[in-house]
PDB file of C-alpha atoms and ligand atoms in Angstrom:
ATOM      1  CA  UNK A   1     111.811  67.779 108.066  1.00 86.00           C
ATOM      2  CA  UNK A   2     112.976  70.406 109.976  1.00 92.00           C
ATOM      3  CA  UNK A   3     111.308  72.077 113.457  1.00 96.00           C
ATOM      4  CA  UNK A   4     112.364  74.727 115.063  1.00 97.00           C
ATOM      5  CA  UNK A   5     111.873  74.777 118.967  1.00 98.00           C
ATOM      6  CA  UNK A   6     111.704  78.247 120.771  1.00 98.00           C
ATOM      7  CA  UNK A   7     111.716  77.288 124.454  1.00 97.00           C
ATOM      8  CA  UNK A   8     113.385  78.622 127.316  1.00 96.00           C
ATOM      9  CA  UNK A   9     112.895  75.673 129.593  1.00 96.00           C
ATOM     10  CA  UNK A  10     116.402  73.892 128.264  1.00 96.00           C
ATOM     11  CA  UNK A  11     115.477  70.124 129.497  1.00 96.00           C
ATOM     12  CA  UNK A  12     112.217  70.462 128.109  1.00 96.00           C
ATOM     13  CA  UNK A  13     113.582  71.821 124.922  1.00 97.00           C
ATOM     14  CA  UNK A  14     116.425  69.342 125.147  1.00 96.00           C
ATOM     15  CA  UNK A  15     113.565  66.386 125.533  1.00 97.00           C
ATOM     16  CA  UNK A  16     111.358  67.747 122.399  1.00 97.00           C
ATOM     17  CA  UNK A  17     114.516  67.765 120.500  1.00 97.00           C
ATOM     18  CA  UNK A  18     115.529  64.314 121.398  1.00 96.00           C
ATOM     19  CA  UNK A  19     111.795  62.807 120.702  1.00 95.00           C
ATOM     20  CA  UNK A  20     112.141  64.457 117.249  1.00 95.00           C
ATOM     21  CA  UNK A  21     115.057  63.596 115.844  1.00 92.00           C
ATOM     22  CA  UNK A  22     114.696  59.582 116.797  1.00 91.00           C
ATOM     23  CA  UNK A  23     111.850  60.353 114.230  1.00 90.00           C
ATOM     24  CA  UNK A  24     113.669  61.886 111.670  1.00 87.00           C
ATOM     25  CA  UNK A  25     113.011  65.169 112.227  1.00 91.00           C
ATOM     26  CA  UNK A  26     116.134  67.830 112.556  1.00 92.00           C
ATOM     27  CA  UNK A  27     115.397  70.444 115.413  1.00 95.00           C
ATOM     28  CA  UNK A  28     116.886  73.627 116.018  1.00 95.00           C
ATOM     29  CA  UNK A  29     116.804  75.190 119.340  1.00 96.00           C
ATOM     30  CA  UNK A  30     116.330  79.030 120.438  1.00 97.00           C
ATOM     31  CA  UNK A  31     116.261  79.686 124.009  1.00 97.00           C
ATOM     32  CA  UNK A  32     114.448  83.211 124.244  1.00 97.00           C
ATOM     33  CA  UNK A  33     112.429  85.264 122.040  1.00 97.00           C
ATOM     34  CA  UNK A  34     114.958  87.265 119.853  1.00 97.00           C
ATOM     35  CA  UNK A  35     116.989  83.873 119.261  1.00 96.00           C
ATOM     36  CA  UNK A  36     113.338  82.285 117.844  1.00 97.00           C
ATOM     37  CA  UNK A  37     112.837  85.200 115.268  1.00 96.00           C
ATOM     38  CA  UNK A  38     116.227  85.471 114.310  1.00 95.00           C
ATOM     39  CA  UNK A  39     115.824  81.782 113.417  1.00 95.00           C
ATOM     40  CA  UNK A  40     112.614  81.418 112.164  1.00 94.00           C
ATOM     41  CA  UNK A  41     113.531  84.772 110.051  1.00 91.00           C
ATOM     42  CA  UNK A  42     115.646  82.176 107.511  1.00 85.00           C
ATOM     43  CA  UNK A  43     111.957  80.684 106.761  1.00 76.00           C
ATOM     44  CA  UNK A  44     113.099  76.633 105.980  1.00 83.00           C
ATOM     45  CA  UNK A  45     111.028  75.124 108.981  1.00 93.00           C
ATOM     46  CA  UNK A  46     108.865  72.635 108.475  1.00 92.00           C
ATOM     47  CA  UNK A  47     106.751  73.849 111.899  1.00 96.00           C
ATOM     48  CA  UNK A  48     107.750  76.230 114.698  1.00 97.00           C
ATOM     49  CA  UNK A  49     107.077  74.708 118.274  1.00 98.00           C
ATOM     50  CA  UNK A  50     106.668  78.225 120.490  1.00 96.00           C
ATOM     51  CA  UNK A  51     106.195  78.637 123.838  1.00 94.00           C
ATOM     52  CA  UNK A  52     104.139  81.650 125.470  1.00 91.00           C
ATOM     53  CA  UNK A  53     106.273  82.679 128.525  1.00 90.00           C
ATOM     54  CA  UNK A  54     109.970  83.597 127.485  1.00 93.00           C
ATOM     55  CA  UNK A  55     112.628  85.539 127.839  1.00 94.00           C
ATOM     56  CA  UNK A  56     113.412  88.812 125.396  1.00 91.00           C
ATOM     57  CA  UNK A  57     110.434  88.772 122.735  1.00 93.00           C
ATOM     58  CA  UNK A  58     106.901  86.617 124.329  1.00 92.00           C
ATOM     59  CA  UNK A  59     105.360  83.545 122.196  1.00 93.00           C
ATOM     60  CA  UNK A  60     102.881  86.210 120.947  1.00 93.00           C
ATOM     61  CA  UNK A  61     105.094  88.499 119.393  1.00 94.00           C
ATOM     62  CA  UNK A  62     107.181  85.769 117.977  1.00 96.00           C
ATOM     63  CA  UNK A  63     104.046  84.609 116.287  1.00 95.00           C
ATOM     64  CA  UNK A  64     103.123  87.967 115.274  1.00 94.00           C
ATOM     65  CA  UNK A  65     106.309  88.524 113.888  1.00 94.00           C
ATOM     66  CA  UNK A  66     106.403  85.549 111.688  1.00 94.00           C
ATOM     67  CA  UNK A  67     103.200  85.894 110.342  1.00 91.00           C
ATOM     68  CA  UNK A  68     103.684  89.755 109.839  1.00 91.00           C
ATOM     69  CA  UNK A  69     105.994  88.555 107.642  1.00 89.00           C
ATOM     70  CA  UNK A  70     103.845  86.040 105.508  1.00 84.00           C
ATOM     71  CA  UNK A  71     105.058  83.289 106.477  1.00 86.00           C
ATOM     72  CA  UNK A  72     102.591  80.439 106.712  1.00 85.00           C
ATOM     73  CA  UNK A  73     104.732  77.883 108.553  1.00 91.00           C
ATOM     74  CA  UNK A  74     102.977  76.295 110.914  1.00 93.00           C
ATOM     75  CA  UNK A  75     102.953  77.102 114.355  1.00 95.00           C
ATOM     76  CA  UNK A  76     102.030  74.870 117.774  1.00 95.00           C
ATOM     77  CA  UNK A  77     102.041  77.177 120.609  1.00 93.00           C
ATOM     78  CA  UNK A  78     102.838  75.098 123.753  1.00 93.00           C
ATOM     79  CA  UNK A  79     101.815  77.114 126.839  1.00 88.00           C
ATOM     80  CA  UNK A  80     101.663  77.148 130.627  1.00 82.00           C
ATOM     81  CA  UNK A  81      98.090  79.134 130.863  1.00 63.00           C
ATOM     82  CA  UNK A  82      95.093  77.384 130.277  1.00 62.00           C
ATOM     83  CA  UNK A  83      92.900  80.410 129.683  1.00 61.00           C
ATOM     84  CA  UNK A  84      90.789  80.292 126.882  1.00 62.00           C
ATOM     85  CA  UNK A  85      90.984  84.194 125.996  1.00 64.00           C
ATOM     86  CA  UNK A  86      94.682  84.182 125.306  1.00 77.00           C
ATOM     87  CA  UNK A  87      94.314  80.544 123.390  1.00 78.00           C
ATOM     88  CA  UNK A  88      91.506  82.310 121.440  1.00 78.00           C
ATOM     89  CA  UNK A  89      93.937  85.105 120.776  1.00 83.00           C
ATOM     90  CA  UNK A  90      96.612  83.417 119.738  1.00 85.00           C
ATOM     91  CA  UNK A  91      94.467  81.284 117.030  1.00 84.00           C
ATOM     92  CA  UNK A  92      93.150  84.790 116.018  1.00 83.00           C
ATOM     93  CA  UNK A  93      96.853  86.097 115.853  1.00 86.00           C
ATOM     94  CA  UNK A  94      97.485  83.013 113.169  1.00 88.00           C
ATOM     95  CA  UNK A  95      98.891  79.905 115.286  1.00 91.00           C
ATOM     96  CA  UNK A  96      97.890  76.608 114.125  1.00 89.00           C
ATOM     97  CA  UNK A  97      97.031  75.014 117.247  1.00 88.00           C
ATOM     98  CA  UNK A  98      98.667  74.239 121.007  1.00 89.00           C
ATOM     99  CA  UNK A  99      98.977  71.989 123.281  1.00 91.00           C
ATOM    100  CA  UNK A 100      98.929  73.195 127.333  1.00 89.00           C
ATOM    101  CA  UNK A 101     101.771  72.000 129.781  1.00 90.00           C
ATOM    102  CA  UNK A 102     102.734  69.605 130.895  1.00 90.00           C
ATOM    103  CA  UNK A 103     102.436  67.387 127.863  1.00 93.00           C
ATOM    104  CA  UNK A 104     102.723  63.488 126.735  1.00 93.00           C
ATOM    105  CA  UNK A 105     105.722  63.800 124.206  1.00 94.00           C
ATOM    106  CA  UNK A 106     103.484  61.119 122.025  1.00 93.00           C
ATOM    107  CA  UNK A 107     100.909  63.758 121.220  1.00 93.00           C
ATOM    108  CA  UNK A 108     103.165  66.663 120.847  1.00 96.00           C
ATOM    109  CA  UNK A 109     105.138  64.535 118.067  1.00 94.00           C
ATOM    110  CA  UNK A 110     101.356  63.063 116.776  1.00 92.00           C
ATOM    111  CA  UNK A 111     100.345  67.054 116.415  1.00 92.00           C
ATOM    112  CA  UNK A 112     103.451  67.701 115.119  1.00 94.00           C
ATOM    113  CA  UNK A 113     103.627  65.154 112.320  1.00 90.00           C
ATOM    114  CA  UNK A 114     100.081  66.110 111.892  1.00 87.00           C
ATOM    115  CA  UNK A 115     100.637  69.817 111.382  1.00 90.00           C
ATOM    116  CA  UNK A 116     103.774  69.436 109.058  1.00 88.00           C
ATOM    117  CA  UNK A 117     101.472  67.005 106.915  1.00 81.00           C
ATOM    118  CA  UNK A 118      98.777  69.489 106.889  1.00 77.00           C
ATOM    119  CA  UNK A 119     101.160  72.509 106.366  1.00 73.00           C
ATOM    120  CA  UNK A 120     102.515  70.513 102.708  1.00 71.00           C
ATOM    121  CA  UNK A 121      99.344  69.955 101.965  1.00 64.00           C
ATOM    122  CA  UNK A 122      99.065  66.065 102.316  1.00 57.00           C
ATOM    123  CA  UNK A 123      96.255  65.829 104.849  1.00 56.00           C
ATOM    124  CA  UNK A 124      96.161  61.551 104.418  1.00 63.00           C
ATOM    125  CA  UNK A 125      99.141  59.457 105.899  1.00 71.00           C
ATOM    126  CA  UNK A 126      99.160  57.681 102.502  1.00 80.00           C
ATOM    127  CA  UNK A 127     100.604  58.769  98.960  1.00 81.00           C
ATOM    128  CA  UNK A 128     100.585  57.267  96.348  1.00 82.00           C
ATOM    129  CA  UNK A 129     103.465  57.257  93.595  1.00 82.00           C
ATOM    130  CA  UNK A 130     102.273  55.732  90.651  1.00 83.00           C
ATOM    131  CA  UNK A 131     102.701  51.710  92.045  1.00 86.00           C
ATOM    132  CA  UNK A 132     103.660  52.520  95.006  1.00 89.00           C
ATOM    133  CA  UNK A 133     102.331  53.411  98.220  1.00 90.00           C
ATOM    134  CA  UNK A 134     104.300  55.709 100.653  1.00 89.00           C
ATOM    135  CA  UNK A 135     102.969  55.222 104.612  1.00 87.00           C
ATOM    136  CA  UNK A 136     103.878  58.364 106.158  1.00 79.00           C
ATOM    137  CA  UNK A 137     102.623  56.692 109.216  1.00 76.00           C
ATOM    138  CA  UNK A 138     104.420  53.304 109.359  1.00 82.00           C
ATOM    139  CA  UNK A 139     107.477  55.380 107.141  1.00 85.00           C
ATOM    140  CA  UNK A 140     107.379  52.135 104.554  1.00 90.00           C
ATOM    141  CA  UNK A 141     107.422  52.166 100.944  1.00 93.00           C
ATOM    142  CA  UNK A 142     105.900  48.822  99.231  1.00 93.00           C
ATOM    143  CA  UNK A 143     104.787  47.945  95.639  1.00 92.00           C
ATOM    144  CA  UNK A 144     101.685  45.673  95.481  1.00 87.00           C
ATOM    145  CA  UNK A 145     102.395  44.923  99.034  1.00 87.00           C
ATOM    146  CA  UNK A 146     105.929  44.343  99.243  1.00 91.00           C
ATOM    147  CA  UNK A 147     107.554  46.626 101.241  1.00 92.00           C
ATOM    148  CA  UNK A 148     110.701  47.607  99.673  1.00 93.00           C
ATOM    149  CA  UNK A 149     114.072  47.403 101.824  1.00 92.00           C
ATOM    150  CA  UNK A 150     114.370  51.281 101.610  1.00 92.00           C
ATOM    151  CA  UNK A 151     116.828  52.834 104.026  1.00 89.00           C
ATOM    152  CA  UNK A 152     115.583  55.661 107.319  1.00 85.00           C
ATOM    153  CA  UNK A 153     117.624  58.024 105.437  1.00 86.00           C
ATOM    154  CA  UNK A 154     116.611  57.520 101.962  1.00 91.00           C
ATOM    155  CA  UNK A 155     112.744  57.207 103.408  1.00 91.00           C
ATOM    156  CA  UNK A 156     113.210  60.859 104.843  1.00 89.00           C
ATOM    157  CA  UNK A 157     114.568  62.029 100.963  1.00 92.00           C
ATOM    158  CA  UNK A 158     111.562  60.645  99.567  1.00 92.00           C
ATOM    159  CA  UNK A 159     109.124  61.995 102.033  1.00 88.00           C
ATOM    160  CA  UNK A 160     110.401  65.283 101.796  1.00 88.00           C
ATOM    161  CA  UNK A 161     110.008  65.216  97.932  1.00 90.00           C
ATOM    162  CA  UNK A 162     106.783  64.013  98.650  1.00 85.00           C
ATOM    163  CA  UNK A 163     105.641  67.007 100.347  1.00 80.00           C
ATOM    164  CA  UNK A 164     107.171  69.410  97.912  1.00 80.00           C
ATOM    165  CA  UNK A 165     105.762  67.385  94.262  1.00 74.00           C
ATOM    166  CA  UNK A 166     105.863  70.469  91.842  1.00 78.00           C
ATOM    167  CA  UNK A 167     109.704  71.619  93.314  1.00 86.00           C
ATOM    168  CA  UNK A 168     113.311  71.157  92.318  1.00 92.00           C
ATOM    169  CA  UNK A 169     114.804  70.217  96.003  1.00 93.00           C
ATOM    170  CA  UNK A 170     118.680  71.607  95.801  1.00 92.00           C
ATOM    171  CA  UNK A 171     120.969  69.423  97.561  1.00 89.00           C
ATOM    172  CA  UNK A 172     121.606  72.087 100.324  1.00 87.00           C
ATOM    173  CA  UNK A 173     117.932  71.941 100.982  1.00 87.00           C
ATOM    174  CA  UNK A 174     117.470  68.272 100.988  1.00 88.00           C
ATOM    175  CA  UNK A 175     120.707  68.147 103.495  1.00 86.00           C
ATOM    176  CA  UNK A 176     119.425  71.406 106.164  1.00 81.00           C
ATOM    177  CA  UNK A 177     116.153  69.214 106.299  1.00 80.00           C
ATOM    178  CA  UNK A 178     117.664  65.399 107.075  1.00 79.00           C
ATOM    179  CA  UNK A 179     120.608  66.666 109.539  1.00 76.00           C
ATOM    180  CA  UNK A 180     121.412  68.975 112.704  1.00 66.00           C
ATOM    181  CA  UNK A 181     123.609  71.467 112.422  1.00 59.00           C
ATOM    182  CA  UNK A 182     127.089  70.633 110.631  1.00 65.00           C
ATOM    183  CA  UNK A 183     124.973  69.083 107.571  1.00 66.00           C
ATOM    184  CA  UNK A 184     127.264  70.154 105.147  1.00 67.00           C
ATOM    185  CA  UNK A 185     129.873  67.310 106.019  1.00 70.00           C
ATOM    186  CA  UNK A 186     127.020  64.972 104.685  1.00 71.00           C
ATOM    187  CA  UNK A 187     127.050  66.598 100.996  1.00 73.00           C
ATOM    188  CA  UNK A 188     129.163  64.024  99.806  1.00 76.00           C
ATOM    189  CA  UNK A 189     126.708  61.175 100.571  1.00 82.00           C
ATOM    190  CA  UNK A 190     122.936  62.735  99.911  1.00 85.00           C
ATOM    191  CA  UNK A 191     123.868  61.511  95.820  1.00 86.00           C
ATOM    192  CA  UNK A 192     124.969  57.879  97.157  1.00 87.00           C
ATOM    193  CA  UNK A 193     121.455  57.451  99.185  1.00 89.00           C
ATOM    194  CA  UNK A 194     119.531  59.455  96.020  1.00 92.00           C
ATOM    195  CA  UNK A 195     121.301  56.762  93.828  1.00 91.00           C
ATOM    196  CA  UNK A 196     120.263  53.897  96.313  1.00 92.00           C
ATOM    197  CA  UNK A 197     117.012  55.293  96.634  1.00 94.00           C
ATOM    198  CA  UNK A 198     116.191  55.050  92.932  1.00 93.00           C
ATOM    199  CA  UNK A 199     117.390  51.872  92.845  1.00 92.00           C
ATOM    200  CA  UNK A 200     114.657  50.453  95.092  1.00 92.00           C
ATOM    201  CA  UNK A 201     112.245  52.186  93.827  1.00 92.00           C
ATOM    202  CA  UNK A 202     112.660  51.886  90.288  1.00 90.00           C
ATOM    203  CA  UNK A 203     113.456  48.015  90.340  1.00 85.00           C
ATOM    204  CA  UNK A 204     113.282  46.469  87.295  1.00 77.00           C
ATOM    205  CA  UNK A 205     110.228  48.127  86.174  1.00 82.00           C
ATOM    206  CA  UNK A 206     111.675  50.883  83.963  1.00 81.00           C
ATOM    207  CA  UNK A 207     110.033  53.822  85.536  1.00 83.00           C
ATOM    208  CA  UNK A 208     111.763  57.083  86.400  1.00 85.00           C
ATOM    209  CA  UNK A 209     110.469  58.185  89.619  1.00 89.00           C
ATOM    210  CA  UNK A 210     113.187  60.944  90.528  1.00 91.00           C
ATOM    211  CA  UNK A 211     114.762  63.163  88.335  1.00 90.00           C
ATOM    212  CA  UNK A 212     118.263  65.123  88.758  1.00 90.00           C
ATOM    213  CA  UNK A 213     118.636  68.493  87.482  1.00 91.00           C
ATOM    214  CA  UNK A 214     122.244  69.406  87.342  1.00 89.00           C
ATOM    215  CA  UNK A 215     123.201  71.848  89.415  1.00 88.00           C
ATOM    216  CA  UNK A 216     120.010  72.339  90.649  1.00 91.00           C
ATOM    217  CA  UNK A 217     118.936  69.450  92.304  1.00 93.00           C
ATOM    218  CA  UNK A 218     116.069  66.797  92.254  1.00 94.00           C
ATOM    219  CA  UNK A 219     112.272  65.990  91.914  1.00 91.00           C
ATOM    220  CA  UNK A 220     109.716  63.991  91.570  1.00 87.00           C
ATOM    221  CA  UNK A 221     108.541  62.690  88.543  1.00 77.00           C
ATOM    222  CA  UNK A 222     105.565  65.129  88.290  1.00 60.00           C
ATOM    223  CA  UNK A 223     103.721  62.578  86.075  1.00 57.00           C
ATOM    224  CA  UNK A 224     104.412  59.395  88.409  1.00 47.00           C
ATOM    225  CA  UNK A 225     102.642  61.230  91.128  1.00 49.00           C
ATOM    226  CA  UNK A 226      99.180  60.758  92.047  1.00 47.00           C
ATOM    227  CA  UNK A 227      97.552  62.132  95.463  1.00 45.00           C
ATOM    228  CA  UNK A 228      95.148  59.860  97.573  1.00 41.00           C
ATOM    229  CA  UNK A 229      91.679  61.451  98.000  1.00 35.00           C
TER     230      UNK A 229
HETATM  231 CA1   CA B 301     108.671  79.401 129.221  1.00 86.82          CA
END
């Protein structure tokens, strides 16, 4: 998961980020308007969290921008102003929903995990993969039960193939999603924790529940896969 934060309010910023990545999620940080498009422009966020009042371009035409575009990734608006008419505007204008200042950084990351589930399409906390039972919630993996001993890092490579079931995930994509900014000294290791990651999950059973496409990178068993209602 990856979350961009356009914020000109550094500590703030600097706080959101923290929260986020104990959780797993990688954050990138923009500092003014123009920084938040050129960003966002690269399209591989998992959510955009945009603030109203900023520097260079405003939270409204940084929204307006990135939806001009088509891009449908989801956007929390966190603003200063309570006023309903520019909340109802910036609904209108595509955002996905906000959250007014000052905030409880437990319900920006609840609305957060909550709009990133939404955005992928999984709107329960629980999937399903054939026998096994993924709690995006609790971020466990069991079989009949049993939790298996599966790794924070090799939980964030499953969930993320999780939310993209029908995709090849390159390497480069799986790696700009788990890490900050200098991911590409990890590259070595993402095939050491996709190797330990089968392992667990495949256990003695036989099943295949991730499969490598050389050079191209990995999915999901497409017929192992089975959404919760
Ligand atoms: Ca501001």
């Amino acid at each position: 998961m990856r979350v961009l934060i356009v914020e000109d309010e550094k500590r703030l910023a600097e706080n959101i980020a923290a929260a986020l990545r104990e959780n797993g999620i990688a954050t990138d940080l923009a500092h003014d308007g123009e920084t938040g498009k050129h960003l966002a422009g690269f399209g591989h966020y998992d959510l955009v969290l945009l603030d109203l009042m900023l520097p260079g371009a405003d939270g409204a035409s940084v929204l307006k921008w990135i939806r001009a575009r088509r891009d449908h990734t989801p956007v929390l608006i966190l603003t200063a102003k309570d006023e309903s008419q520019s909340i109802i505007n910036l609904l209108n204008l595509g955002a996905d929903d906000y959250l007014s200042k000052p905030f409880d950084l437990g319900e920006l990351l609840a609305r957060v995990k909550a709009l990133i589930r939404r955005g992928k399409g999984v709107a329960t906390p629980t999937v399903k993969l054939r026998d096994l039972e993924v709690d995006t919630m609790t971020k466990t993996v069991s079989r009949q039960g049993t939790l298996l001993d599966v790794s924070p890092t090799e939980y964030r490579i499953l969930e993320y193939l999780l939310h993209k079931p029908h995709a090849v995930v390159s390497k480069r994509e799986l790696l700009e999603h788990l890490y900050d900014f200098n991911w590409e000294r990890h590259s070595n290791v993402i095939e050491a924790h996709i190797s330990n990651l089968r392992k667990k999950l495949e256990a003695n059973t036989g099943a295949s529940y991730i499969q490598t496409y050389r050079g191209r990178g990995y999915r999901l068993s497409p017929e192992e896969m089975a959404m919760e209602p």
